Coordinates of C-alpha atoms and ligand atoms in Angstrom, one line a residue:
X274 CA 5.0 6.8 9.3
X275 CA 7.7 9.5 9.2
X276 CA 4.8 12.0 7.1
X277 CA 2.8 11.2 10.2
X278 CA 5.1 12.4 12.5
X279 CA 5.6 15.2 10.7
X280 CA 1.9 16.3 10.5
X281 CA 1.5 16.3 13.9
X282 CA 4.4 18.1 14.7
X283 CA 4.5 17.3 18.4
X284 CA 0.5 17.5 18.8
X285 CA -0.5 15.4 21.8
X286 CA -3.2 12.4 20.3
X287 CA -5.5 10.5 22.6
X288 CA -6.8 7.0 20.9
X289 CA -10.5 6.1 22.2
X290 CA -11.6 3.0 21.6
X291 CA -13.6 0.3 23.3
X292 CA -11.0 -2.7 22.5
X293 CA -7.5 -2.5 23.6
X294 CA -4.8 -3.1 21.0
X295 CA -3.1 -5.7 23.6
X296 CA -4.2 -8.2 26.2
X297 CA -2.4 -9.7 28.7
X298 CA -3.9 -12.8 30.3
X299 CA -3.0 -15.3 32.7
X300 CA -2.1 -18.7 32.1
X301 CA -0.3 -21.5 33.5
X302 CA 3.3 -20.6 32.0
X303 CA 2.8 -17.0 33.6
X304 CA 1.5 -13.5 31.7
X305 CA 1.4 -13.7 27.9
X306 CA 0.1 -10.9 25.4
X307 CA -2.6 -11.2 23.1
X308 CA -3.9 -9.1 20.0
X309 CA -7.2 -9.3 19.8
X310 CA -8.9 -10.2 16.2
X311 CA -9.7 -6.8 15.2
X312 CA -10.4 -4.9 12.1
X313 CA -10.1 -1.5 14.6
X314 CA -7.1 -2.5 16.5
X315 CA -5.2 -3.7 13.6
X316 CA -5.4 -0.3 11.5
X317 CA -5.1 2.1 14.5
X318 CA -2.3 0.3 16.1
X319 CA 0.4 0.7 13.1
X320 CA -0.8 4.5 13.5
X321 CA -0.5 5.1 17.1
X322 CA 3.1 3.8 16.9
X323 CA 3.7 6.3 14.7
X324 CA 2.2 9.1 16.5
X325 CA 3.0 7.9 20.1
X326 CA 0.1 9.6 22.7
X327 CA -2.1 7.8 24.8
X328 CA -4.5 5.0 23.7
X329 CA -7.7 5.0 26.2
X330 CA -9.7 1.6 26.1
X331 CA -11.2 -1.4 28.0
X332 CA -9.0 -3.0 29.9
X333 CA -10.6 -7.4 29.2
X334 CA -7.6 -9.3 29.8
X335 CA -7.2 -11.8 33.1
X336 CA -3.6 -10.1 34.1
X337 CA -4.5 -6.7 32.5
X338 CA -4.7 -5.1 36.4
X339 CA -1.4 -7.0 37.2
X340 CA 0.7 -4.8 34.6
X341 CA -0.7 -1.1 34.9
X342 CA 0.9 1.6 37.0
X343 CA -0.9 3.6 39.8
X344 CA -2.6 5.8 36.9
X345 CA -3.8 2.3 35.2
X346 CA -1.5 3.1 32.1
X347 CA 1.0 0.6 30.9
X348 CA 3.5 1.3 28.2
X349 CA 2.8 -1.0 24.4
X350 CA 4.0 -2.8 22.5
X351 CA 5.3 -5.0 25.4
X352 CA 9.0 -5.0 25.7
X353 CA 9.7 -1.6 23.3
X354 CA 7.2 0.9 24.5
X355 CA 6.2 3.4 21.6
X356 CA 2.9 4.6 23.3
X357 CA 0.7 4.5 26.6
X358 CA -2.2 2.2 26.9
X359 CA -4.3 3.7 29.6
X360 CA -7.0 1.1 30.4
X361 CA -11.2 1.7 32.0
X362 CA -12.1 -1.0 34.4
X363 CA -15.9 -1.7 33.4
X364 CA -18.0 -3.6 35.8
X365 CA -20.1 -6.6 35.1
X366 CA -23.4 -4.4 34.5
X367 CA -21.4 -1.6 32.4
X368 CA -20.0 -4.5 30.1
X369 CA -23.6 -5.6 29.8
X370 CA -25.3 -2.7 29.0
X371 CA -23.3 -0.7 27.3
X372 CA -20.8 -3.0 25.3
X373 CA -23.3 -6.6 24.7
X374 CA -26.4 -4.9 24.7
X375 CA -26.7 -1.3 23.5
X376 CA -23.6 -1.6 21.5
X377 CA -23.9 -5.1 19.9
X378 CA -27.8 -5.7 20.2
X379 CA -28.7 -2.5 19.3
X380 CA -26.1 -0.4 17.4
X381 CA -24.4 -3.2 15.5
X382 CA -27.6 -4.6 13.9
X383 CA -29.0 -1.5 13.3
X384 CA -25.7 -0.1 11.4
X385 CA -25.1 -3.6 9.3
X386 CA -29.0 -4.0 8.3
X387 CA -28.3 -7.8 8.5
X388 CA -31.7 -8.6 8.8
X389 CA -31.2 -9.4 12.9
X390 CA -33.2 -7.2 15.0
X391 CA -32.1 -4.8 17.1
X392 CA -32.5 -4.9 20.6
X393 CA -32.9 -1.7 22.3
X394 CA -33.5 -1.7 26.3
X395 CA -33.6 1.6 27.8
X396 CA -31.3 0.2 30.5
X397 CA -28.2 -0.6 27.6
X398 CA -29.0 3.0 26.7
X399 CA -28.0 4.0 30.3
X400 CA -25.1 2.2 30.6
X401 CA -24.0 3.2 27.1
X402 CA -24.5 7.3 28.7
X403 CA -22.5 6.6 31.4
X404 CA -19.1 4.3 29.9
X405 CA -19.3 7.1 27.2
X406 CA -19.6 9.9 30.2
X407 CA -16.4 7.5 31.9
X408 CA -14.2 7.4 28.6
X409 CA -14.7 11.1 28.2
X410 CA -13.7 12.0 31.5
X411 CA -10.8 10.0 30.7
X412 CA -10.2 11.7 27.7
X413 CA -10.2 15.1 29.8
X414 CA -8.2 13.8 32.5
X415 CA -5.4 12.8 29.7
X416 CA -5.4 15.9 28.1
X417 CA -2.3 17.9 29.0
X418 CA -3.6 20.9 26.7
X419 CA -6.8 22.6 25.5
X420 CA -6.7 21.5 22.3
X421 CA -5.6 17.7 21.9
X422 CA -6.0 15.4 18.8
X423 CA -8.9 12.3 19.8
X424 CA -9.2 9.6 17.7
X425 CA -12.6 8.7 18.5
X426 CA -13.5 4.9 17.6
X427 CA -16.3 3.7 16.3
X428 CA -20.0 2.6 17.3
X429 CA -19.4 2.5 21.4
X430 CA -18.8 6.3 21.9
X431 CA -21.7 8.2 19.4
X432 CA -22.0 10.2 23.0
X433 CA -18.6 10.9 23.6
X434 CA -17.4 13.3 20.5
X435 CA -20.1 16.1 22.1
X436 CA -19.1 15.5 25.9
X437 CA -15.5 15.8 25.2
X438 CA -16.4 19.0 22.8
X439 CA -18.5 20.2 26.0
X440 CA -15.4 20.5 28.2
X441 CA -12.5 21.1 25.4
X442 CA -13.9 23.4 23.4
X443 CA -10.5 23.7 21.3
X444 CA -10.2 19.9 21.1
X445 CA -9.8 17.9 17.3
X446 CA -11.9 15.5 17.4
X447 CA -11.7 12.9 14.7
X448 CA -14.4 10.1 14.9
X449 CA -14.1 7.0 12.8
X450 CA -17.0 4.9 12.3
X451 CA -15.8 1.6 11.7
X452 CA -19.1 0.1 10.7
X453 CA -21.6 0.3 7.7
X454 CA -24.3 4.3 8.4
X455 CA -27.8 2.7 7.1
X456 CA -30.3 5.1 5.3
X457 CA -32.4 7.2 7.5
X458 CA -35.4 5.1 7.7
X459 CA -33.2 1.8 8.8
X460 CA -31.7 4.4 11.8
X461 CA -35.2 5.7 12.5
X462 CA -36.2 3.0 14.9
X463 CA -33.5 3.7 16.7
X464 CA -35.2 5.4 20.1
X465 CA -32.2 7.4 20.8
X466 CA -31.8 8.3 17.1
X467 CA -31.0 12.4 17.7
X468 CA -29.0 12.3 21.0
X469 CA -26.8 9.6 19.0
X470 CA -26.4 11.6 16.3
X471 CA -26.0 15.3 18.4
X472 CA -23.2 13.0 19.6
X473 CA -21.5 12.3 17.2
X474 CA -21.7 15.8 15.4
X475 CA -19.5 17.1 18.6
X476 CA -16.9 15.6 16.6
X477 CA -14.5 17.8 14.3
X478 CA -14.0 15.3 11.3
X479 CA -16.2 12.5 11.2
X480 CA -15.2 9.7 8.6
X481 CA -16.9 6.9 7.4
X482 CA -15.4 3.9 4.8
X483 CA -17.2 4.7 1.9
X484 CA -18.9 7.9 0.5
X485 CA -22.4 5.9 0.2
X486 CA -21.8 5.8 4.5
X487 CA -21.5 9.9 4.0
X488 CA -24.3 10.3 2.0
X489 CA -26.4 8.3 4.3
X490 CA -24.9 9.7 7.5
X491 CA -25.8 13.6 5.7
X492 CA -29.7 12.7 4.6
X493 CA -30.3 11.0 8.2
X494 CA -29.0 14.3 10.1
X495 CA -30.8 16.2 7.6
X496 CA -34.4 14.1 8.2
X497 CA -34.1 14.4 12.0
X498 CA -32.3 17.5 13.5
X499 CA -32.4 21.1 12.8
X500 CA -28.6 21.3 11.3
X501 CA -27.5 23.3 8.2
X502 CA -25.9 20.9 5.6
X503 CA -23.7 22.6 2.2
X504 CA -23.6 19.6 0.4
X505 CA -20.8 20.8 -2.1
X506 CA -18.3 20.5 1.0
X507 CA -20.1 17.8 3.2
X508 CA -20.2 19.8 6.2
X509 CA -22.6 20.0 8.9
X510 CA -23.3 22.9 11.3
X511 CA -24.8 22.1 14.2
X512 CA -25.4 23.7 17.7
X513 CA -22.6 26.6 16.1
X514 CA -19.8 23.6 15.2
X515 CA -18.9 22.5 11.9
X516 CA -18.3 18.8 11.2
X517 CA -16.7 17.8 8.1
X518 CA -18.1 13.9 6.8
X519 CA -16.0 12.5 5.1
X520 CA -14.6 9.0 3.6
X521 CA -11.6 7.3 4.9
X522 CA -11.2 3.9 3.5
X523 CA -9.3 2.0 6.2
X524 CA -6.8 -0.2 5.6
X525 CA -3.6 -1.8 6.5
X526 CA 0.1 -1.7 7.5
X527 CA 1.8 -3.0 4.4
X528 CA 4.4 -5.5 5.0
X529 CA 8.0 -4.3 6.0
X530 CA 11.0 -5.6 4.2
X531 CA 12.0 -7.3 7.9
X532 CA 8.5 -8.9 7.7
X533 CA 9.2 -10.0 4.5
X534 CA 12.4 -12.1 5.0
X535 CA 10.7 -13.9 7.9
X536 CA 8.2 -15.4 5.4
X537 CA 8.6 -19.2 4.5
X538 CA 8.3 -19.3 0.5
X539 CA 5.0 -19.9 -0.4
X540 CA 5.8 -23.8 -1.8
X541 CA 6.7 -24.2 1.7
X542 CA 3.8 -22.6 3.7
X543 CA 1.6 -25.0 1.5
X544 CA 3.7 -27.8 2.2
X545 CA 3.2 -27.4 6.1
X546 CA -0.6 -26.3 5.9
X547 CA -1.3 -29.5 3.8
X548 CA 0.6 -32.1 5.6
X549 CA -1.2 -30.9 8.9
X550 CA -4.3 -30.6 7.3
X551 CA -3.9 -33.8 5.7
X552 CA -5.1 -32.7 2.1
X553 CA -4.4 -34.4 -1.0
X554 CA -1.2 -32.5 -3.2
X555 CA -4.0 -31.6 -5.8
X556 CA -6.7 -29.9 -3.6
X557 CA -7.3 -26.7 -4.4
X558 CA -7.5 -25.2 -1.1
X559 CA -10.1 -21.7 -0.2
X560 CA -9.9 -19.7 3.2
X561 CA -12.2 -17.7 4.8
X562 CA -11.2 -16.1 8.1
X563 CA -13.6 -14.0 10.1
X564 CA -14.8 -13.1 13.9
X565 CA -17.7 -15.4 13.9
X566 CA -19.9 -12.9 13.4
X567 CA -23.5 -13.6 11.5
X568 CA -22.7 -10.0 9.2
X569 CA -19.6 -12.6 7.6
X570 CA -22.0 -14.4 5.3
X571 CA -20.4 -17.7 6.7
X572 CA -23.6 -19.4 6.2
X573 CA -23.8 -18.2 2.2
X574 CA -20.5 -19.7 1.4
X575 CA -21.0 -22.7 3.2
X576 CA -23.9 -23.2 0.6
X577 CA -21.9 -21.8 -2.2
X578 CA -19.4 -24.7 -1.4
X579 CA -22.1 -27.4 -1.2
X580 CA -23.8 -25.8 -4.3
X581 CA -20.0 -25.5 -6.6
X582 CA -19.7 -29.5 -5.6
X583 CA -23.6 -30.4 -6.6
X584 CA -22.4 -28.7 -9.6
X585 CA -18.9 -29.5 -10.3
X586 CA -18.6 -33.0 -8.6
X587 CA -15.0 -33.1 -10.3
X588 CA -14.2 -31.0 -7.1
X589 CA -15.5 -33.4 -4.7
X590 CA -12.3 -35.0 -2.7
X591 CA -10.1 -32.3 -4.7
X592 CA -12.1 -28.9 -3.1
X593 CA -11.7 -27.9 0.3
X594 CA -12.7 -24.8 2.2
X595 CA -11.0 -23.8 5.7
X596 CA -13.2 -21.8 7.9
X597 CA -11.4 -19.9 10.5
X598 CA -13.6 -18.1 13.0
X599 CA -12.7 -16.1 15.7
X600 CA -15.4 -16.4 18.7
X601 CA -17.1 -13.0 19.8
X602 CA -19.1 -11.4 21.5
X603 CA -20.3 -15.2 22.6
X604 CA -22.3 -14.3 25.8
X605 CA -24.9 -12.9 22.9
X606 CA -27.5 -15.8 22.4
X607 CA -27.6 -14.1 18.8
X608 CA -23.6 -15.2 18.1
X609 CA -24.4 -18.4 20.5
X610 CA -27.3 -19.6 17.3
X611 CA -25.2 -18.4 14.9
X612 CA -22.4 -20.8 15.5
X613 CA -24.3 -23.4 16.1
X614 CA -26.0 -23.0 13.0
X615 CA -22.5 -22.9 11.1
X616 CA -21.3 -26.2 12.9
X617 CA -24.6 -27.9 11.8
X618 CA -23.8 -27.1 8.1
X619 CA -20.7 -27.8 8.1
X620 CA -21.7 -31.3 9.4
X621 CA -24.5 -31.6 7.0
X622 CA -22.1 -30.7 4.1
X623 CA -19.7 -32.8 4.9
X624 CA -21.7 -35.9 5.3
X625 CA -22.7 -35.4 2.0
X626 CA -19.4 -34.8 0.1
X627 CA -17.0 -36.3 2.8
X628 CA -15.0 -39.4 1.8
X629 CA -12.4 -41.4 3.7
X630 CA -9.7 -38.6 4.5
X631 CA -11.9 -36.1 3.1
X632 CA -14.1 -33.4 4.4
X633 CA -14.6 -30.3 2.1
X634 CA -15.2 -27.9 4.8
X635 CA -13.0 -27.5 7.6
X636 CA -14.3 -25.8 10.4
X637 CA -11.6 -24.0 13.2
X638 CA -13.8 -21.6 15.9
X639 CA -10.6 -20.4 17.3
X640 CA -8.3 -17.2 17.3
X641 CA -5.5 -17.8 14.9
X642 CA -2.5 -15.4 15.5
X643 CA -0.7 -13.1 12.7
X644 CA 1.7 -15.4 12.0
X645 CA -0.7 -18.3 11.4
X646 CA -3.1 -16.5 9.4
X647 CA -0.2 -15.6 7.1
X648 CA 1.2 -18.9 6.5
X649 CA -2.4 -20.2 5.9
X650 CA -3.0 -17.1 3.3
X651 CA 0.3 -17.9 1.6
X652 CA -1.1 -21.4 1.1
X653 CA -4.1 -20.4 -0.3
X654 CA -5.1 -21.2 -3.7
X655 CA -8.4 -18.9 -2.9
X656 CA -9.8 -16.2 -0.4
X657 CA -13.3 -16.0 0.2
X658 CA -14.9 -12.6 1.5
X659 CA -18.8 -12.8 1.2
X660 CA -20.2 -10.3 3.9
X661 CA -23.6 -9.9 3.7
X662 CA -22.7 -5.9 4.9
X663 CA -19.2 -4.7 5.9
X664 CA -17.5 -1.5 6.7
X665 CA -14.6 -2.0 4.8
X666 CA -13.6 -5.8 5.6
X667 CA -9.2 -5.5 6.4
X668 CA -8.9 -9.6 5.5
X669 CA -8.8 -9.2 1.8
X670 CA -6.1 -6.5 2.0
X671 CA -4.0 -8.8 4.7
X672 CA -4.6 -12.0 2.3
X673 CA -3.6 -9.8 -0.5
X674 CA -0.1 -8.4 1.0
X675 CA 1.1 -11.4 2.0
X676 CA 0.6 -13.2 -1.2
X677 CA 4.6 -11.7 -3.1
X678 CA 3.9 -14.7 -5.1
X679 CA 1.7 -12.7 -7.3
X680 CA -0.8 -16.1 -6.9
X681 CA -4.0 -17.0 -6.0
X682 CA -7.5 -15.4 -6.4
X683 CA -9.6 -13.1 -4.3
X684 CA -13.5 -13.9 -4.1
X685 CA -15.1 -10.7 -2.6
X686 CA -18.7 -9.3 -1.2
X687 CA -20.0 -6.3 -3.2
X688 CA -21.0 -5.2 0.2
X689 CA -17.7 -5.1 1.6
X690 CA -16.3 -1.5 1.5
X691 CA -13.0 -2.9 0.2
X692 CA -15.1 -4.1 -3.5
X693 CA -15.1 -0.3 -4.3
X694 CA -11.8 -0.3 -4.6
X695 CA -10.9 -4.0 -5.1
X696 CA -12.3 -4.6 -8.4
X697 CA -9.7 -7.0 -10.0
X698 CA -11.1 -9.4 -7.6
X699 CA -13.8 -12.0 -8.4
X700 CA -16.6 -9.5 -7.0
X701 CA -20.2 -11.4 -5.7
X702 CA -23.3 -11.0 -4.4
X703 CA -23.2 -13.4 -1.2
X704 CA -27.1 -13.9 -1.1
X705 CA -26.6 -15.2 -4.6
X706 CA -25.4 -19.0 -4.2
X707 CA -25.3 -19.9 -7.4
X708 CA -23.2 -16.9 -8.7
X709 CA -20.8 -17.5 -5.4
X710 CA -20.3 -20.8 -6.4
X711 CA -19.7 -20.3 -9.6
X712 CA -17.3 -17.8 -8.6
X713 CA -15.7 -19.9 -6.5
X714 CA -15.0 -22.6 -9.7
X715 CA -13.8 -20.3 -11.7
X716 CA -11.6 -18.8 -8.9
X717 CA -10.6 -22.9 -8.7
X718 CA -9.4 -22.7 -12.3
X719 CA -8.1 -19.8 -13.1
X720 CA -4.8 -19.9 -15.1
X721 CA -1.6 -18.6 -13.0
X722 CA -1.3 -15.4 -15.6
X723 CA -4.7 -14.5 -14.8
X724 CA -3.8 -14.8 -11.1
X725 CA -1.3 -12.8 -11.3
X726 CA -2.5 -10.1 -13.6
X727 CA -5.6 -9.2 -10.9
X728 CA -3.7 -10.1 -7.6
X729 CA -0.5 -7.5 -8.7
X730 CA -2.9 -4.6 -9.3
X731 CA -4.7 -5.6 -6.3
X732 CA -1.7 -5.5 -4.2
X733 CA -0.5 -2.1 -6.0
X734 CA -3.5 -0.5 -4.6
X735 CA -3.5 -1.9 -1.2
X736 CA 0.4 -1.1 -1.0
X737 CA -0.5 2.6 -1.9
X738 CA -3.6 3.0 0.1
X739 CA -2.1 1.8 3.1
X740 CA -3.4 2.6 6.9
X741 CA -1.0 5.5 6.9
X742 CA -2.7 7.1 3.8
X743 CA -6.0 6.6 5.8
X744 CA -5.0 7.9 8.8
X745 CA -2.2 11.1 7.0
X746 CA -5.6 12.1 5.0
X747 CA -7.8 12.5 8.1
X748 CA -4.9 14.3 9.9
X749 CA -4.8 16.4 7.0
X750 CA -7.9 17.5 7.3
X751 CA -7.7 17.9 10.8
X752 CA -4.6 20.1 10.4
X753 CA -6.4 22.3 7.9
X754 CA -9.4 22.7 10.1
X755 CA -6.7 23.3 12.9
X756 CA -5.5 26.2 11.0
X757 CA -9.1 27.7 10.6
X758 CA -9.6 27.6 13.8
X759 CA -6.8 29.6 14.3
X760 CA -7.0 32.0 12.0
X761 CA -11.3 32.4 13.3
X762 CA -9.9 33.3 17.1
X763 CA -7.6 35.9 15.5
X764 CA -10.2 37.9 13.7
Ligands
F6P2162 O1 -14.3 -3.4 13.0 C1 -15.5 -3.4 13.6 C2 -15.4 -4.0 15.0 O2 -16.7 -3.9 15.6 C3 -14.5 -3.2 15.8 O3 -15.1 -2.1 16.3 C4 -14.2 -4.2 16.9 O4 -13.0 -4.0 17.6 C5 -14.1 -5.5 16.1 O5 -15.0 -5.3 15.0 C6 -14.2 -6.7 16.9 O6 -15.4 -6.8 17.7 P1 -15.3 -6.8 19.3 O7 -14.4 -5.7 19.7 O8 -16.7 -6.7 19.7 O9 -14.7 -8.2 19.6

């Protein structure tokens, strides 16, 4: 945090984003906060404590109006204010367009390759111009010099990075593409595939998890606009700017000392989680937790689980998996199949391996908060990751960090950005039942040494990379490119 503070040195820095890093809704015992289950909003937030600035995004909450001030800004955290939340009001047809339908029908399909089809609508595409034209104005309006620091956000403002370029010349512009880049011919069908990517290359810095994103990011500029690429430094020239693509692996805040103390001893998380759960004192108990979202491969390890117990049926009444999932984006009759899908499953499953008192999949569809999700990690004999394609994926690290135990075992996607640098984990290839399941029985048997010989170097690495090595490299960068930039004008 306190390197942070130094690199910027008193720079101003304007967070864009499409989701807000705190909601405040209405409910019957008055206005309580909410964090949002968020990959995004739980790396940047850590980060823009640090830095302090402004964080632009949409304002979704029931009370969010009822707490702004004239200018729509209201100071976060709630209670000990370290930065300004300005919020964007989006009407019912901007939400649409722009955030369910060009966005999440169209971008977020396109970008994970998960085999659902994208949706484009030339009227999405409109709204998606116009909330990206609002946020930049925004961005404009916020800026109190000509050359602020934005933090650009992910896949709902490709557009923005050049419009904000267009009217602060001098501006850093850091973009950070949260989501898998595909190769060129997955993007091609994309009808807006070169004003999407003129977009983006407004930007200053534009990072991307892994250096396979770069790479693919690189060849589909190079198949389909006129830019001049030097590979050796993985910049891009276009239109007269320069934009350096580069990878940031994302990650998390790691646990403070405070945060520590607060923690029940592991015995003792277990002992709560499996009296309310009512499981028997030998189950060995797996989590996954996700947005239920149909890129989590939810619907693979509910199979793995059924195929481990056809295998193993030693594990039936002793295995159980809990399923948290976060509902999203649930207005999409893509999300509104998927779940129904996953609750189907889990039924069949169950019917076939239930007993008396025992279900081997149980299935929550609800928002958990922090403080749940760590006691439920710290229980955790297992953690099951299998996305079929994922940015990075931030629940491995969290599941990881919490577990000062040194115990329990770590089953992870190969196309999770996190298994490039996760390797001491159990590493799978979700489409592959079989080898999840057998993954998931050795995972159920693995001696304690073991355990603790891959989940200590996994939490060394996580503790090292941490969100404020993600975000202190980028700034790097954007310092050194800062300095050009300065030293260019004086020649
Ligand atoms: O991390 C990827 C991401 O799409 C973020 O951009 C987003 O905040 C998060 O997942 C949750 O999705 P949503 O904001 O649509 O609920």
């Amino acid at each position: 945090r306190g390197l942070l503070r130094t690199q910027l040195r008193g720079e101003q820095v304007i967070v864009v984003s499409n989701r807000e890093p705190y909601i405040h809704a209405k409910t019957d015992d008055g206005i309580v906060v909410k964090r949002p289950a968020s990959g995004l909003v739980a790396a940047v937030e850590p980060v823009m404590r640090a830095c302090s600035g402004t964080w632009i995004a949409h304002g979704s909450g029931s009370a969010d109006r009822d707490v702004v001030d004239a200018n729509d800004r209201v100071g976060v955290p709630p209670g000990h204010a370290e930065y300004t939340l300005r919020r964007i009001w989006l009407s019912a047809e901007e939400e649409q367009g722009y955030y369910y339908g060009f966005a999440n029908e169209g971008m977020w399909p396109l970008c994970h390759v998960a085999h659902v089809r994208p949706v484009f609508r030339e009227s999405d595409w409109e709204q998606y111009k116009a909330v990206n034209q609002r946020f930049a104005d925004a961005v404009v309006a916020e800026a109190r010099s000509e050359d602020p620091v934005v933090l650009v956000q992910d896949y709902h403002f490709a557009l923005l990075p050049a419009m904000v370029r267009a009217r602060l010349p001098r501006a850093t512009i850091l973009t950070f593409w949260h989501i898998p880049w595909p190769n060129p011919e997955s993007f091609s069908i994309c009808p807006w595939r070169k004003e999407i990517l003129e977009g983006m290359l407004g930007s200053t810095i534009l990072g991307f998890h892994t250096r396979y994103h770069c790479k693919n990011f690189i060849e589909t500029v190079d198949r389909f606009l006129e830019a001049r690429i030097e590979h050796e430094h993985s910049m891009i020239t276009f239109n007269d700017d320069e934009t350096l693509v580069e990878s940031y692996p994302i990650s998390i805040e790691w646990p403070s000392d405070a945060e520590r103390a607060s923690w029940a001893p592991a015995p003792e998380c277990r002992r709560r989680v499996f009296d309310r759960l009512g499981l028997a004192a030998d189950t060995v108990l797996a989590v996954g937790v996700d947005r239920f979202d149909y890129t989590k491969g939810i619907l693979e390890r509910l199979h793995a689980v059924e195929r481990l117990l056809e295998k193993h049926p030693e594990w039936i009444g002793r295995f159980v998996l809990v399923q948290i999932a976060a509902p999203t984006r649930d207005l999409l009759e893509e999300y509104q199949l998927f779940q129904q899908r996953i609750a189907r499953t889990t039924e069949r499953v169950n019917e076939r391996f239930g007993r008396p008192g025992y279900k081997p999949i149980l299935l929550f569809a609800q928002h958990h908060d922090h403080d749940a999700l760590t006691e439920m990690y710290r229980a955790a004999d297992v953690c099951v990751v299998t996305s079929l394609h994922d940015g990075m994926n931030l629940v491995c690290k969290e599941f990881v960090s919490v577990r000062d135990d040194e115990q329990g075992v770590l089953v992870l996607s190969r196309f999770a950005g996190a298994a490039r640098e996760m390797t001491e984990a159990l590493i799978v290839n979700p489409y592959h039942v079989e080898e999840t399941a057998d993954a998931l029985h050795r995972a159920a048997i693995m001696p304690p040494a073991e355990q603790r010989e891959r989940i200590a170097s996994l939490r060394m690495t996580v503790r090292e990379n941490n969100v404020f090595r993600w975000a202190g490299h980028m700034l790097a960068d954007a310092g050194r490119s800062r300095l050009r930039q300065r030293i260019d004008e004086r020649v």
